[in-house]
Amino acid sequence: MTIRVIIVDDQAMVRAGFAALLSAQADIDVVGEAPDGREGVRVARSTHPDVVLMDVRIPEMDGLAAAREILDPPTGVVHRPKVLMLTTFDVDDYVYEALRAGASGFLLKDAPPADLIGAVRVVAAGEALLAPSVTRRLIADFAAQRPAPRRGAEALRLQGLTPRETEVLELIARGLSNQEIAGRLVLAEQTVKTHIGRVLAKLGLRDRAQAVIFAYESGVVRPGDPG
């Protein structure tokens, strides 16, 4: 199946370079481009992409606001693409809010071409792309803010997890890959994937990125806890 992509970036050279790279892949089709956030929302509505590559800092409407509009479509609009945020720095202040808004991940704009291609495929497949550097940034943000863990409804949601699933959630929040979780828990990688799927389903979470945020906000993991 061909992955339909649009590119939202205010630099024409960046859009052209990304479009040429992605269009050269047999399974990726670039179906639109936009120089600003407002136009990006319009193009996303009209082309129905699978993945939106969205620069964080763009005119008219910044990437965070545009991502929110794309991921929260008007009543009656069924299509909801994945949004992959592009940023110059992995310490960008938008990281946390963009993930909360529903972005499926972040990618540095100077990442190697193979990483960009791989990221589009990963996000299109429904996985979150959360690089270790971004996970560390999230943890640092939580450590600085030290929000009080939420109780009530979130605590009730956690009660639905088995001890093993809670353990898997904790390791996801620490930035471990499926392979690393499998090694830590002495499980097959496929078993880890099954556990992660159950965790996301039980907690009503869309992907790994939301799982990281939920784990900290619910108190499953606390900044400063030993890894």
XYZ file of C-alpha atoms in Angstrom:
227
model
C 0.000 0.000 0.000
C 1.319 3.441 -0.946
C 1.860 5.902 1.913
C 0.409 9.322 1.067
C 2.488 12.183 2.497
C 2.250 15.966 2.613
C 5.128 18.258 3.634
C 4.506 21.464 5.600
C 7.607 23.660 5.836
C 8.236 27.348 5.098
C 11.523 26.649 3.305
C 10.972 25.759 -0.350
C 14.339 23.982 -0.593
C 13.492 21.760 2.361
C 10.121 20.855 0.873
C 11.700 20.106 -2.501
C 14.458 17.996 -0.975
C 12.129 15.958 1.206
C 9.649 15.533 -1.655
C 12.356 14.279 -4.036
C 13.719 11.848 -1.450
C 10.340 10.430 -0.448
C 8.883 10.296 -3.973
C 11.818 8.137 -5.032
C 10.535 5.387 -2.740
C 8.214 2.865 -4.352
C 5.859 2.829 -1.365
C 5.637 6.608 -0.717
C 3.708 9.223 -2.696
C 4.031 12.945 -1.883
C 0.538 14.297 -2.570
C 0.896 17.890 -1.394
C 3.044 20.647 0.107
C 2.386 23.808 2.112
C 4.556 26.770 3.215
C 2.648 27.557 6.422
C 0.400 25.978 9.025
C -2.911 27.336 7.795
C -2.272 26.120 4.262
C -1.021 22.834 5.725
C -4.392 22.253 7.385
C -6.190 23.041 4.113
C -3.953 20.696 2.093
C -4.373 17.935 4.679
C -8.148 18.286 4.490
C -8.170 18.110 0.672
C -5.556 15.403 -0.010
C -6.278 12.950 2.860
C -2.637 11.996 3.535
C -1.530 9.115 5.720
C 1.375 11.127 7.152
C 1.894 14.878 7.573
C 5.509 16.034 7.898
C 5.062 19.234 9.898
C 7.775 21.748 10.711
C 7.402 23.078 14.256
C 8.211 26.713 13.471
C 6.150 27.909 10.512
C 4.257 31.156 9.779
C 0.524 31.939 9.831
C -0.209 29.065 12.223
C 2.632 27.293 14.027
C 3.156 23.565 13.657
C 1.611 22.770 17.040
C -1.630 24.623 16.293
C -1.785 23.143 12.795
C -1.226 19.635 14.160
C -4.065 20.137 16.648
C -6.455 21.164 13.862
C -5.445 18.268 11.627
C -5.740 15.741 14.457
C -9.071 17.121 15.648
C -11.060 17.246 12.408
C -14.511 18.802 12.095
C -17.580 16.693 12.761
C -18.180 14.313 9.906
C -14.531 14.114 8.833
C -13.396 10.554 9.407
C -9.864 10.665 8.027
C -7.204 11.397 10.636
C -3.586 11.294 9.410
C -0.484 10.741 11.494
C 1.609 13.833 12.199
C 5.392 13.654 12.331
C 6.874 16.891 13.653
C 10.119 18.201 12.164
C 12.391 20.281 14.354
C 15.890 21.751 14.216
C 16.646 20.942 17.846
C 15.636 17.923 19.896
C 15.289 20.231 22.932
C 12.541 22.240 21.275
C 9.977 23.524 23.784
C 7.184 22.230 21.579
C 7.998 18.546 22.125
C 5.815 17.871 25.148
C 2.804 19.884 23.981
C 2.939 18.451 20.471
C 2.888 14.899 21.781
C -0.034 15.778 24.024
C -1.769 17.288 21.001
C -1.501 13.933 19.266
C 1.668 14.053 17.170
C 3.086 10.585 16.582
C 6.680 11.649 16.998
C 9.564 13.989 16.291
C 12.381 13.913 13.787
C 15.355 16.233 13.534
C 15.436 18.054 10.193
C 19.101 17.181 9.720
C 18.524 13.447 10.281
C 20.040 11.124 7.655
C 17.789 10.473 4.621
C 17.302 6.833 5.643
C 15.963 7.999 9.005
C 13.371 10.236 7.349
C 12.179 7.448 5.066
C 12.073 4.997 7.963
C 10.223 7.491 10.155
C 7.465 7.961 7.584
C 7.006 4.199 7.332
C 7.024 3.696 11.104
C 4.448 6.432 11.731
C 2.256 5.308 8.811
C 2.181 1.826 10.338
C 0.680 3.268 13.505
C 3.775 3.253 15.682
C 5.096 6.270 17.574
C 8.522 7.587 16.722
C 10.067 8.703 19.975
C 13.837 8.907 19.767
C 15.842 8.366 22.972
C 16.956 12.025 22.902
C 13.310 13.135 22.825
C 12.374 10.718 25.609
C 15.196 12.125 27.728
C 13.877 15.622 27.035
C 10.398 14.614 28.174
C 11.813 13.132 31.376
C 13.848 16.291 31.992
C 10.714 18.397 31.503
C 8.790 16.291 34.000
C 11.675 16.544 36.453
C 11.653 20.331 36.143
C 7.895 20.694 36.406
C 7.403 17.893 38.926
C 3.649 17.706 38.339
C 1.651 15.964 41.019
C 0.556 12.541 39.765
C -3.097 12.533 38.817
C -5.405 10.154 40.568
C -9.082 9.378 40.162
C -9.900 8.220 36.658
C -6.291 7.526 35.716
C -5.790 5.372 38.818
C -8.874 3.362 37.863
C -7.507 2.855 34.350
C -4.232 1.547 35.795
C -6.088 -1.030 37.867
C -7.064 -2.753 34.642
C -3.436 -3.620 33.869
C -1.778 -6.832 34.944
C 1.503 -6.538 36.900
C 3.420 -7.496 33.739
C 1.608 -4.877 31.668
C 2.363 -2.228 34.290
C 6.014 -3.261 34.135
C 5.999 -2.912 30.346
C 4.389 0.545 30.619
C 7.112 1.638 33.019
C 9.860 0.490 30.652
C 8.208 2.223 27.699
C 8.231 5.426 29.744
C 11.938 5.015 30.381
C 12.578 5.056 26.646
C 13.404 1.379 26.139
C 12.810 -0.162 22.717
C 10.800 -3.371 22.281
C 14.054 -5.292 21.941
C 15.439 -3.758 25.142
C 12.217 -4.478 27.040
C 12.352 -8.083 25.827
C 15.903 -8.387 27.127
C 15.079 -6.791 30.473
C 12.033 -9.017 31.072
C 13.444 -12.124 29.364
C 10.563 -12.299 26.888
C 10.260 -12.790 23.154
C 10.020 -9.479 21.279
C 6.666 -10.525 19.816
C 5.360 -11.098 23.349
C 6.444 -7.573 24.263
C 4.540 -6.210 21.246
C 1.455 -8.091 22.412
C 1.783 -6.629 25.923
C 2.203 -3.115 24.527
C -0.894 -3.533 22.361
C -2.904 -4.591 25.414
C -1.571 -1.693 27.498
C -2.553 0.845 24.839
C -5.988 -0.737 24.362
C -6.778 -0.947 28.083
C -5.664 2.611 28.787
C -7.287 4.058 25.676
C -3.980 5.384 24.372
C -3.136 5.819 20.721
C 0.580 5.076 20.714
C 3.876 4.882 22.586
C 4.197 8.656 22.856
C 0.925 8.938 24.765
C 1.985 5.994 26.929
C 5.109 7.876 28.067
C 3.071 10.909 29.060
C 0.397 8.815 30.800
C 3.007 6.879 32.786
C 4.448 10.073 34.261
C 1.184 11.886 34.789
C -0.367 8.896 36.539
C 2.644 8.321 38.790
C 3.678 4.925 37.368
C 7.099 6.468 36.815
C 8.523 9.455 38.648
C 11.431 11.650 37.569
C 14.548 10.616 39.403
C 13.476 7.024 39.931
C 16.307 4.584 39.159
C 16.051 3.018 35.710
